[in-house]
Amino acid sequence: MAAGLQTADEQVVAQRPKGWLSPTNKRRWANFKANRRGYWSLWIFAVLFILSLGAEFIANDRPIIASYKGEILMPVFVDYPEEKFGGFLAHTNYRDPFIRDEIEANGWMVWPPVRYSYLTANSYIPHSAPTAPFWTMSRAEYCGGYPQGEDDPECMLGNLNWLGTDDSARDVLARMIYGFRISVLFGLALTLFSALIGVTAGAIQGYFGGWTDLLLQRFIEIWSAMPVLYVLLIIAAILPPGFWVLLGIMLLFSWTAFVGVVRAEFLRARNFEYVNAARALGVGNGTIMFRHLLPNAMVATLTFLPFILSGSITTLTSLDFLGFGLPPGSPSLGEMIAQGKRNLQAPWLGLTAFFTISIMLSLLIFIGEATRDAFDPRKTFR
Amino acid sequence: MSGAATDPILSVRDLRVDFHQEGVAQRAVDGVSFDIHRGETVALVGESGSGKSVSALSILKLLPYPAASHPSGQILFKGRDLLSASEKDLRAVRGNDITMIFQEPMTSLNPLHSVERQLAEILAMHQGIRQSAARPQIIELLDQVGIRDPASRLNAYPHELSGGQRQRVMIAMSLANRPELLIADEPTTALDVTVQAQILELLADLKKTHGMAMLFITHDLGIVRKFADRVCVMTGGKIVETGKTAEIFNNPQHAYTRHLLAAEPKGDPLAAEGAARTVMQAEDVKVWFPIRKGFLRKTVDHVKAVDGVSLELRAGRTLGVVGESGSGKTTLGLALMRLIRSQGSIRFEGEPIDSRSFAEMRPLRHRMQVVFQDPFGSLSPRMSIAEIVGEGLRIHASDLTAKQRDERVAEALEEVGLDASTRWRYPHEFSGGQRQRVAIARAIVLKPRFLMLDEPTSALDMSVQAQVVDLLRELQDKHDLAYLFISHDLKVVRALAHEVMVMRLGQIVEEGPADKIFDRPETDYTKALMAAAFDLEAVPGDAVSD
């Protein structure tokens, strides 16, 4: 360095970036937060999703914790045979007055706020199912199904149907909570797996180019030209329906969404000088793709994710609606819509499903918009 | 030349420019004042980041407002303040009274418009001449800027022109309305030395015939010395010294000016003693890219990027490869490194490597390394310096423990003059020169015998270039390295190379010991190259491209 003179070149940026986020990611997070709607959507969605993960603690036909003859029981986790309480069934029905009185006589139990699971039928409905939410009726009406009518101690909040019952007398609120959970989990799993496959395929195409790219690209064009819904219907009719089977079938077609963006990023970045430098170091193809190129493609992929997620949820719902989705009895929003269509005299069915789905999808889209803002480099200057 | 009695045509008073990012204001220009008189050339000199381009862009208000702002300042053009002028008034000035030419002519021209349309647009906008009527004027303009046979080039698109021709078209566009002031922002930086000399000569001629004033922004002191009447030296957003060119160069007052003047890469290559062992030997290397035509993609011809080049490289010596862009210098280097396919025999430390596949080359890679031109592009932005430098060790010295590897990385960083404690930072936190040091550390950490240096100094400021050249010389001495030094910058080559090879169109034009090539060049092409590089003289005739 010349004569104690500090040129601009010699000044090192003094401070090391603080925290676990790199400065770029900090700026992205700031951009994300700047989109207030998306930021709040993220929080609301996160809270709802985490609550729904603990659905067994919110809506269940078993107590969370119970004490019976000095023994602490966890019926949420453990399936106790009814013999334990003097009954004869393989699974204990805690809602049975006999068992209930037996346990309460010898200890206590703590119930979740809603005492129905998604499959539990309410045996004391005032009239034939579906029944309306309890707050639309007078106490005399909604307690009418209980043996002692209005004075029955069982006619209490935990046993009432906040959102009514469906046509098999099952609690709609419980089904909604479980249905929300399974929809989001299905969407997340499908998105994750399609991202894994799609990014890998796009990476291989973009990195190797040439014939590999050409052949895979033509294959994807033919593959994505298939009428997906009909193929899904045909396969769903052959294979036994179930969460993983459906996931597998839908995965066959959903991964192509990622290929385009990832391929483009790899095509662009494979001639970057630092990639050439890595080649000159003798770094293998796999490592170059994973360590040097993938970070570039992740921006495009992450921006895409929330939209794929909401798309997956919609597809699952529509299959359920048509009756080709999850097995009968599963808590499913699509099935709830189908019930709403069959029981137009019971609007709470259709309305619950409609509001659940539209709020869930809106939240995801808002989060997606904020993510897009966060990764937009032109947002730097505002 | 400058008329002290007359009013200046442009007068910049106490100009400040702030850039706002995430609520933080950063001052790029801090109280700059200078005058330009009619017919005068003023040069704004400084290293990158000194604020010279930002000052120039402020004159026509071309900065990204509102991210940029002017906390103070006046820019008086013929007595009228441009900073407070309305957008409409500014449009009448831009491209008419004051015009501008930029560094990169490819991106400054619209790639979808022909030459005629680009020029016609300017004429139509400011003089209201319709396209049909404008043609004779366009041809005249193109003729003025030295485009040969202008009538036949009217329908050419920018990509069909060479870099020099593109810059000539840019100049023609800026001259179309007979401006009173021409702002040239590094107009020759992206061009070859021979073309640079021609463009500078053209600008000087035009200035004389049109009597324009010129504001010349550059980092190249050679250009300043030859063309400017007055010089303003900028650093850190401030003008530290102003004066007549001769005064500044002969009697610099400010320490920074002296530092800048002393910064040219200099010194001599290491003394070469005795016969060193041969590291790399190549015979009749050819890299031909096929041109395929027709339905069956039959090969009809070849682009001969490298056409029959033979060379020998010894330990501790530097072979400089010089030539204009497109002469095949880099392609030759990549072929020797076996990073692209080639024909002809290549022996590395006595071992033939031309028949090895890319996978078979991997065990040899640690002995032959490369440093690329662009220190911004050659470092992965998402890896820390330690990861970047250590990556080669993971492959070639996989028996090292993480701690040993870290020690080797730290050692290599110290060796290239970087503080090893900065190794957990990311490339964007380092300046250009420091990044190039990191790239060199990445190469030498593997203890190579042969280093290909592909224009390692071209993207750097002059004073940083000198430091990198010193570093390279030091490393060569210490490790007995063989360098293949590819550059279009003959000053840097002279400071490093023992032998020089001049390439043109894939072939060797002249080769020999560096002294002989520099002092007694034999071919016309080499002579033209030397004249352009050292004296900024354009040589008439067809010796060089345009």
Coordinates of C-alpha atoms in Angstrom, one line a residue, chain B residues 28-429:
Chain B
A28 CA -21.7 9.7 -3.4
V29 CA -20.7 13.2 -4.4
D30 CA -19.8 15.7 -1.7
G31 CA -19.5 19.3 -2.8
V32 CA -18.1 19.1 -6.3
S33 CA -17.5 22.3 -8.3
F34 CA -15.9 22.7 -11.7
D35 CA -16.3 24.8 -14.9
I36 CA -16.1 23.8 -18.5
H37 CA -15.4 26.5 -21.1
R38 CA -16.2 26.5 -24.8
G39 CA -13.9 24.3 -26.8
E40 CA -12.2 22.9 -23.7
T41 CA -11.7 19.3 -22.7
V42 CA -12.0 18.7 -18.9
A43 CA -11.2 15.3 -17.6
L44 CA -12.7 13.9 -14.4
V45 CA -10.3 11.3 -13.1
G46 CA -10.6 8.9 -10.3
E47 CA -10.8 5.3 -9.3
S48 CA -14.0 3.3 -9.2
G49 CA -16.4 4.5 -6.6
S50 CA -14.9 8.0 -6.5
G51 CA -18.2 9.6 -7.7
K52 CA -17.0 10.7 -11.2
S53 CA -19.8 9.0 -13.2
V54 CA -22.4 10.0 -10.7
S55 CA -21.3 13.7 -11.0
A56 CA -21.5 13.4 -14.8
L57 CA -25.0 11.7 -14.8
S58 CA -26.3 14.5 -12.5
I59 CA -25.6 17.1 -15.2
L60 CA -28.4 15.6 -17.3
K61 CA -30.3 14.4 -14.2
L62 CA -30.0 10.8 -15.4
L63 CA -29.7 9.3 -11.9
P64 CA -32.3 6.9 -10.5
Y65 CA -34.5 9.5 -8.8
P66 CA -36.0 9.5 -6.2
A67 CA -33.5 7.0 -4.8
A68 CA -30.9 9.7 -5.6
S69 CA -31.2 13.3 -4.4
H70 CA -29.3 16.5 -4.5
P71 CA -29.1 18.1 -1.0
S72 CA -27.3 21.1 -2.5
G73 CA -25.8 22.3 -5.7
Q74 CA -26.3 24.1 -9.0
I75 CA -25.5 23.0 -12.5
L76 CA -25.5 26.1 -14.6
F77 CA -25.6 25.4 -18.4
K78 CA -25.2 28.8 -20.2
G79 CA -26.4 30.4 -17.0
R80 CA -29.5 28.2 -16.6
D81 CA -29.8 25.8 -13.6
L82 CA -30.4 22.3 -14.9
L83 CA -31.0 20.8 -11.4
S84 CA -34.1 22.9 -10.9
A85 CA -35.3 22.7 -14.6
S86 CA -38.5 20.9 -15.4
E87 CA -38.4 17.5 -17.1
K88 CA -39.7 19.1 -20.3
D89 CA -36.9 21.7 -20.4
L90 CA -34.4 18.9 -19.7
R91 CA -35.6 16.9 -22.6
A92 CA -34.8 19.8 -24.9
V93 CA -31.3 19.9 -23.5
R94 CA -30.6 16.2 -23.5
G95 CA -29.3 14.9 -26.8
N96 CA -29.4 18.4 -28.3
D97 CA -27.3 20.8 -26.4
I98 CA -25.6 18.3 -24.2
T99 CA -25.1 14.7 -25.3
M100 CA -23.5 11.7 -23.7
I101 CA -21.6 8.6 -24.8
F102 CA -21.3 5.6 -22.5
Q103 CA -18.8 2.9 -21.8
E104 CA -20.6 -0.1 -23.3
P105 CA -21.8 0.6 -26.8
M106 CA -23.6 -2.7 -27.2
T107 CA -26.1 -1.9 -24.4
S108 CA -26.3 1.8 -25.2
L109 CA -27.7 1.1 -28.7
N110 CA -31.2 -0.4 -29.1
P111 CA -30.5 -3.9 -30.4
L112 CA -33.8 -4.0 -32.4
H113 CA -33.2 -0.8 -34.4
S114 CA -31.0 -0.4 -37.4
V115 CA -28.3 2.2 -37.5
E116 CA -30.4 4.4 -39.7
R117 CA -33.4 4.3 -37.4
Q118 CA -31.4 5.0 -34.3
L119 CA -29.9 8.1 -35.9
A120 CA -33.2 9.2 -37.6
E121 CA -34.9 9.1 -34.2
I122 CA -32.5 11.7 -32.8
L123 CA -32.9 13.9 -35.8
A124 CA -36.7 13.7 -35.8
M125 CA -36.9 14.4 -32.1
H126 CA -34.9 17.5 -31.9
Q127 CA -34.9 18.9 -35.4
G128 CA -38.2 17.4 -36.7
I129 CA -36.6 15.9 -39.8
R130 CA -38.5 13.0 -41.3
Q131 CA -36.8 9.7 -41.9
S132 CA -36.9 9.9 -45.7
A133 CA -35.3 13.4 -45.6
A134 CA -32.8 12.5 -43.0
R135 CA -30.9 9.9 -45.0
P136 CA -28.3 12.2 -46.6
Q137 CA -27.6 13.7 -43.3
I138 CA -27.2 10.3 -41.6
I139 CA -24.8 9.2 -44.3
E140 CA -22.8 12.4 -43.7
L141 CA -22.7 11.8 -40.0
L142 CA -21.5 8.2 -40.3
D143 CA -18.9 9.4 -42.7
Q144 CA -17.7 12.0 -40.2
V145 CA -17.2 9.4 -37.5
G146 CA -15.2 7.3 -39.9
I147 CA -17.5 4.5 -40.8
R148 CA -16.3 3.1 -44.1
D149 CA -18.9 3.0 -46.9
P150 CA -21.7 4.4 -44.7
A151 CA -24.5 4.0 -47.2
S152 CA -24.2 0.2 -47.0
R153 CA -24.2 0.2 -43.2
L154 CA -27.5 2.0 -42.8
N155 CA -29.5 -1.2 -42.4
A156 CA -27.0 -2.9 -40.1
Y157 CA -28.1 -3.8 -36.6
P158 CA -25.8 -3.2 -33.6
H159 CA -24.8 -6.9 -33.3
E160 CA -23.6 -6.8 -36.9
L161 CA -21.1 -4.1 -36.0
S162 CA -17.8 -4.4 -34.2
G163 CA -17.2 -2.7 -30.8
G164 CA -15.4 0.2 -32.4
Q165 CA -18.0 0.7 -35.0
R166 CA -20.7 0.7 -32.4
Q167 CA -19.0 3.3 -30.4
R168 CA -18.6 5.3 -33.7
V169 CA -22.4 5.1 -34.2
M170 CA -22.9 6.2 -30.6
I171 CA -20.7 9.2 -31.3
A172 CA -22.6 9.9 -34.5
M173 CA -25.8 9.9 -32.5
S174 CA -24.4 12.3 -30.0
L175 CA -23.1 14.6 -32.7
A176 CA -26.3 14.6 -34.8
N177 CA -27.6 17.8 -33.2
R178 CA -24.3 19.6 -33.0
P179 CA -24.1 19.7 -29.2
E180 CA -22.2 22.3 -27.3
L181 CA -21.1 19.9 -24.7
L182 CA -20.2 16.2 -25.1
I183 CA -20.0 14.1 -21.9
A184 CA -17.9 10.9 -22.5
D185 CA -18.2 8.4 -19.7
E186 CA -15.3 6.0 -20.1
P187 CA -15.9 5.8 -23.9
T188 CA -13.0 3.5 -24.6
T189 CA -12.8 1.3 -21.6
A190 CA -14.6 -1.6 -23.2
L191 CA -12.6 -1.4 -26.4
D192 CA -9.3 -2.9 -27.6
V193 CA -6.2 -0.7 -27.4
T194 CA -6.0 -0.2 -31.1
V195 CA -9.6 0.7 -31.4
Q196 CA -9.3 2.9 -28.3
A197 CA -6.6 4.9 -30.1
Q198 CA -8.8 5.4 -33.2
I199 CA -11.8 6.5 -31.1
L200 CA -9.7 9.0 -29.1
E201 CA -8.3 10.4 -32.3
L202 CA -11.8 10.7 -33.7
L203 CA -13.1 12.5 -30.7
A204 CA -10.2 14.9 -30.7
D205 CA -10.8 15.7 -34.4
L206 CA -14.5 16.2 -33.9
K207 CA -13.9 18.5 -31.0
K208 CA -11.7 20.6 -33.1
T209 CA -14.0 20.8 -36.1
H210 CA -17.2 21.3 -34.2
G211 CA -15.7 23.5 -31.4
M212 CA -17.5 21.6 -28.7
A213 CA -16.6 21.4 -25.1
M214 CA -16.0 17.9 -23.7
L215 CA -16.2 16.4 -20.3
F216 CA -14.2 13.2 -20.3
I217 CA -14.6 10.7 -17.5
T218 CA -11.9 8.1 -17.2
H219 CA -9.7 6.2 -14.9
D220 CA -6.9 6.0 -17.4
L221 CA -4.2 8.7 -16.8
G222 CA -2.6 8.0 -20.2
I223 CA -5.7 9.2 -22.0
V224 CA -6.0 12.2 -19.7
R225 CA -2.4 13.3 -20.3
K226 CA -2.9 13.2 -24.0
F227 CA -6.3 14.6 -24.5
A228 CA -7.4 16.8 -21.6
D229 CA -6.8 20.6 -21.2
R230 CA -7.7 20.5 -17.6
V231 CA -8.0 17.8 -15.0
C232 CA -10.1 17.3 -11.9
V233 CA -8.9 14.5 -9.7
M234 CA -11.7 12.9 -7.7
T235 CA -11.7 10.6 -4.7
G236 CA -14.4 9.8 -2.2
G237 CA -16.9 12.1 -3.8
K238 CA -14.7 15.2 -3.6
I239 CA -12.4 16.9 -6.1
V240 CA -9.0 17.0 -4.4
E241 CA -7.1 18.8 -7.1
T242 CA -7.8 20.8 -10.2
G243 CA -5.5 22.3 -12.7
K244 CA -4.0 22.3 -16.2
T245 CA -3.0 18.9 -17.4
A246 CA 0.7 19.6 -17.6
E247 CA 0.8 21.1 -14.2
I248 CA -1.0 18.2 -12.6
F249 CA 1.3 15.6 -14.2
N250 CA 4.5 17.5 -13.6
N251 CA 3.8 19.0 -10.2
P252 CA 1.0 17.2 -8.4
Q253 CA 0.1 18.9 -5.1
H254 CA -2.3 16.5 -3.4
A255 CA -1.1 13.3 -1.9
Y256 CA -3.8 11.3 -3.7
T257 CA -2.8 12.7 -7.1
R258 CA 0.7 11.6 -6.4
H259 CA -0.5 8.2 -5.3
L260 CA -2.5 7.9 -8.5
L261 CA 0.4 8.9 -10.7
A262 CA 2.7 6.5 -9.0
A263 CA 0.3 3.7 -9.3
E264 CA 1.0 2.4 -12.8
P265 CA 2.1 -1.2 -12.9
K266 CA 5.8 -1.1 -13.3
G267 CA 8.9 -3.0 -12.4
D268 CA 10.5 -5.7 -14.4
P269 CA 9.9 -9.4 -14.6
L270 CA 12.1 -11.6 -12.3
A271 CA 15.5 -12.3 -13.7
A272 CA 15.4 -15.6 -15.5
E273 CA 18.5 -17.7 -14.7
G274 CA 19.6 -20.7 -16.6
A275 CA 17.4 -23.4 -18.1
A276 CA 14.4 -24.1 -16.0
R277 CA 12.4 -27.3 -16.5
T278 CA 9.6 -27.3 -18.9
V279 CA 6.2 -27.3 -17.3
M280 CA 3.8 -27.1 -20.2
Q281 CA 4.5 -27.9 -23.8
A282 CA 2.0 -27.6 -26.6
E283 CA 2.4 -28.4 -30.3
D284 CA 0.1 -27.3 -33.1
V285 CA -2.9 -26.7 -30.8
K286 CA -6.2 -26.2 -32.7
V287 CA -9.6 -25.3 -31.4
W288 CA -12.0 -25.3 -34.3
F289 CA -15.7 -24.7 -33.7
P290 CA -17.8 -26.3 -36.5
I291 CA -20.3 -24.2 -38.5
R292 CA -23.2 -26.5 -39.3
K293 CA -25.7 -25.8 -42.0
G294 CA -28.6 -27.5 -43.7
F295 CA -31.1 -30.1 -42.6
L296 CA -28.6 -32.7 -41.7
R297 CA -26.4 -30.2 -39.9
K298 CA -23.4 -30.9 -42.1
T299 CA -20.2 -29.2 -41.1
V300 CA -19.5 -26.7 -43.9
D301 CA -16.7 -24.7 -42.3
H302 CA -15.0 -24.0 -39.0
V303 CA -14.4 -21.0 -36.8
K304 CA -10.7 -21.3 -36.1
A305 CA -10.5 -19.8 -32.7
V306 CA -7.0 -21.2 -32.1
D307 CA -5.2 -22.4 -35.3
G308 CA -2.0 -24.2 -34.9
V309 CA -0.3 -22.7 -31.9
S310 CA 2.8 -24.2 -30.3
L311 CA 4.4 -23.0 -27.1
E312 CA 6.7 -24.0 -24.3
L313 CA 6.4 -22.8 -20.7
R314 CA 9.1 -23.1 -18.1
A315 CA 9.0 -23.1 -14.4
G316 CA 9.4 -19.6 -12.9
R317 CA 8.8 -17.9 -16.2
T318 CA 5.9 -16.0 -17.6
L319 CA 4.6 -16.2 -21.1
G320 CA 2.5 -13.2 -22.0
V321 CA -0.2 -13.7 -24.6
V322 CA -1.4 -10.5 -26.1
G323 CA -3.8 -9.6 -28.8
E324 CA -7.1 -7.9 -29.4
S325 CA -10.4 -9.3 -28.3
G326 CA -11.4 -12.3 -30.4
S327 CA -7.8 -13.2 -31.2
G328 CA -8.2 -16.5 -29.4
K329 CA -6.0 -15.8 -26.3
T330 CA -8.5 -17.1 -23.7
T331 CA -9.5 -20.0 -25.9
L332 CA -5.9 -21.1 -26.1
G333 CA -5.6 -20.9 -22.3
L334 CA -8.7 -22.9 -21.8
A335 CA -7.5 -25.5 -24.2
L336 CA -4.2 -25.8 -22.4
M337 CA -6.1 -26.2 -19.1
R338 CA -8.2 -28.9 -20.9
L339 CA -11.4 -27.1 -20.1
I340 CA -12.4 -27.2 -23.8
R341 CA -11.8 -29.7 -26.5
S342 CA -8.8 -29.2 -28.7
Q343 CA -6.5 -31.0 -31.2
G344 CA -2.8 -31.2 -31.1
S345 CA -0.5 -32.5 -28.4
I346 CA -0.3 -30.9 -25.0
R347 CA 2.2 -32.2 -22.4
F348 CA 2.1 -31.1 -18.8
E349 CA 5.2 -31.9 -16.8
G350 CA 6.2 -34.4 -19.5
E351 CA 2.9 -36.2 -19.4
P352 CA 0.6 -36.1 -22.4
I353 CA -2.7 -34.7 -21.3
D354 CA -4.5 -34.1 -24.6
S355 CA -6.1 -37.5 -24.7
R356 CA -7.4 -37.4 -21.1
S357 CA -11.1 -37.0 -20.5
F358 CA -12.4 -34.3 -18.1
A359 CA -12.7 -36.9 -15.3
E360 CA -9.1 -38.2 -15.9
M361 CA -7.9 -34.6 -15.7
R362 CA -9.2 -34.2 -12.1
P363 CA -6.1 -35.6 -10.3
L364 CA -3.9 -33.1 -12.3
R365 CA -6.1 -30.1 -11.6
H366 CA -4.3 -29.1 -8.4
R367 CA -1.1 -28.6 -10.3
M368 CA -2.7 -26.3 -12.9
Q369 CA -4.9 -23.5 -11.8
V370 CA -6.6 -20.5 -13.3
V371 CA -7.5 -17.0 -12.2
F372 CA -10.2 -15.3 -14.2
Q373 CA -10.7 -11.7 -15.2
D374 CA -13.8 -10.7 -13.3
P375 CA -13.3 -10.8 -9.6
F376 CA -17.0 -10.2 -9.1
G377 CA -18.1 -13.1 -11.2
S378 CA -15.5 -15.7 -10.3
L379 CA -16.4 -16.0 -6.6
S380 CA -19.7 -17.7 -5.7
P381 CA -21.7 -15.0 -3.9
R382 CA -23.2 -17.4 -1.5
M383 CA -20.0 -19.0 -0.1
S384 CA -17.7 -17.5 2.5
I385 CA -14.1 -16.8 1.5
A386 CA -13.0 -19.8 3.6
E387 CA -15.3 -22.1 1.7
I388 CA -14.3 -20.7 -1.6
V389 CA -10.6 -21.1 -1.0
G390 CA -11.0 -24.4 0.8
E391 CA -13.1 -26.0 -1.9
G392 CA -10.2 -27.2 -3.9
L393 CA -8.6 -28.7 -0.8
R394 CA -11.7 -30.8 -0.1
I395 CA -11.2 -32.5 -3.5
H396 CA -7.4 -32.7 -3.8
A397 CA -6.4 -33.0 -0.2
S398 CA -9.3 -34.9 1.1
D399 CA -7.2 -36.5 3.9
L400 CA -6.9 -33.1 5.6
T401 CA -8.9 -32.6 8.8
A402 CA -11.2 -29.6 8.9
K403 CA -8.7 -27.9 11.1
Q404 CA -5.7 -28.6 8.9
R405 CA -7.7 -27.4 5.9
D406 CA -8.6 -24.2 7.8
E407 CA -4.9 -23.6 8.5
R408 CA -4.0 -24.0 4.9
V409 CA -6.7 -21.6 3.9
A410 CA -5.5 -19.0 6.4
E411 CA -2.0 -19.5 5.2
A412 CA -2.9 -18.9 1.6
L413 CA -4.9 -15.8 2.5
E414 CA -2.0 -14.4 4.5
E415 CA 0.2 -15.2 1.5
V416 CA -1.8 -13.0 -0.9
G417 CA -1.9 -10.2 1.6
L418 CA -5.3 -10.6 3.1
D419 CA -6.1 -10.7 6.8
A420 CA -6.9 -14.3 7.5
S421 CA -9.4 -13.4 10.2
T422 CA -11.7 -12.1 7.5
R423 CA -12.2 -15.5 6.0
W424 CA -15.7 -16.0 7.2
R425 CA -17.0 -13.0 5.3
Y426 CA -18.7 -13.2 1.9
P427 CA -17.3 -11.9 -1.4
H428 CA -19.6 -8.9 -1.6
E429 CA -17.9 -7.4 1.5

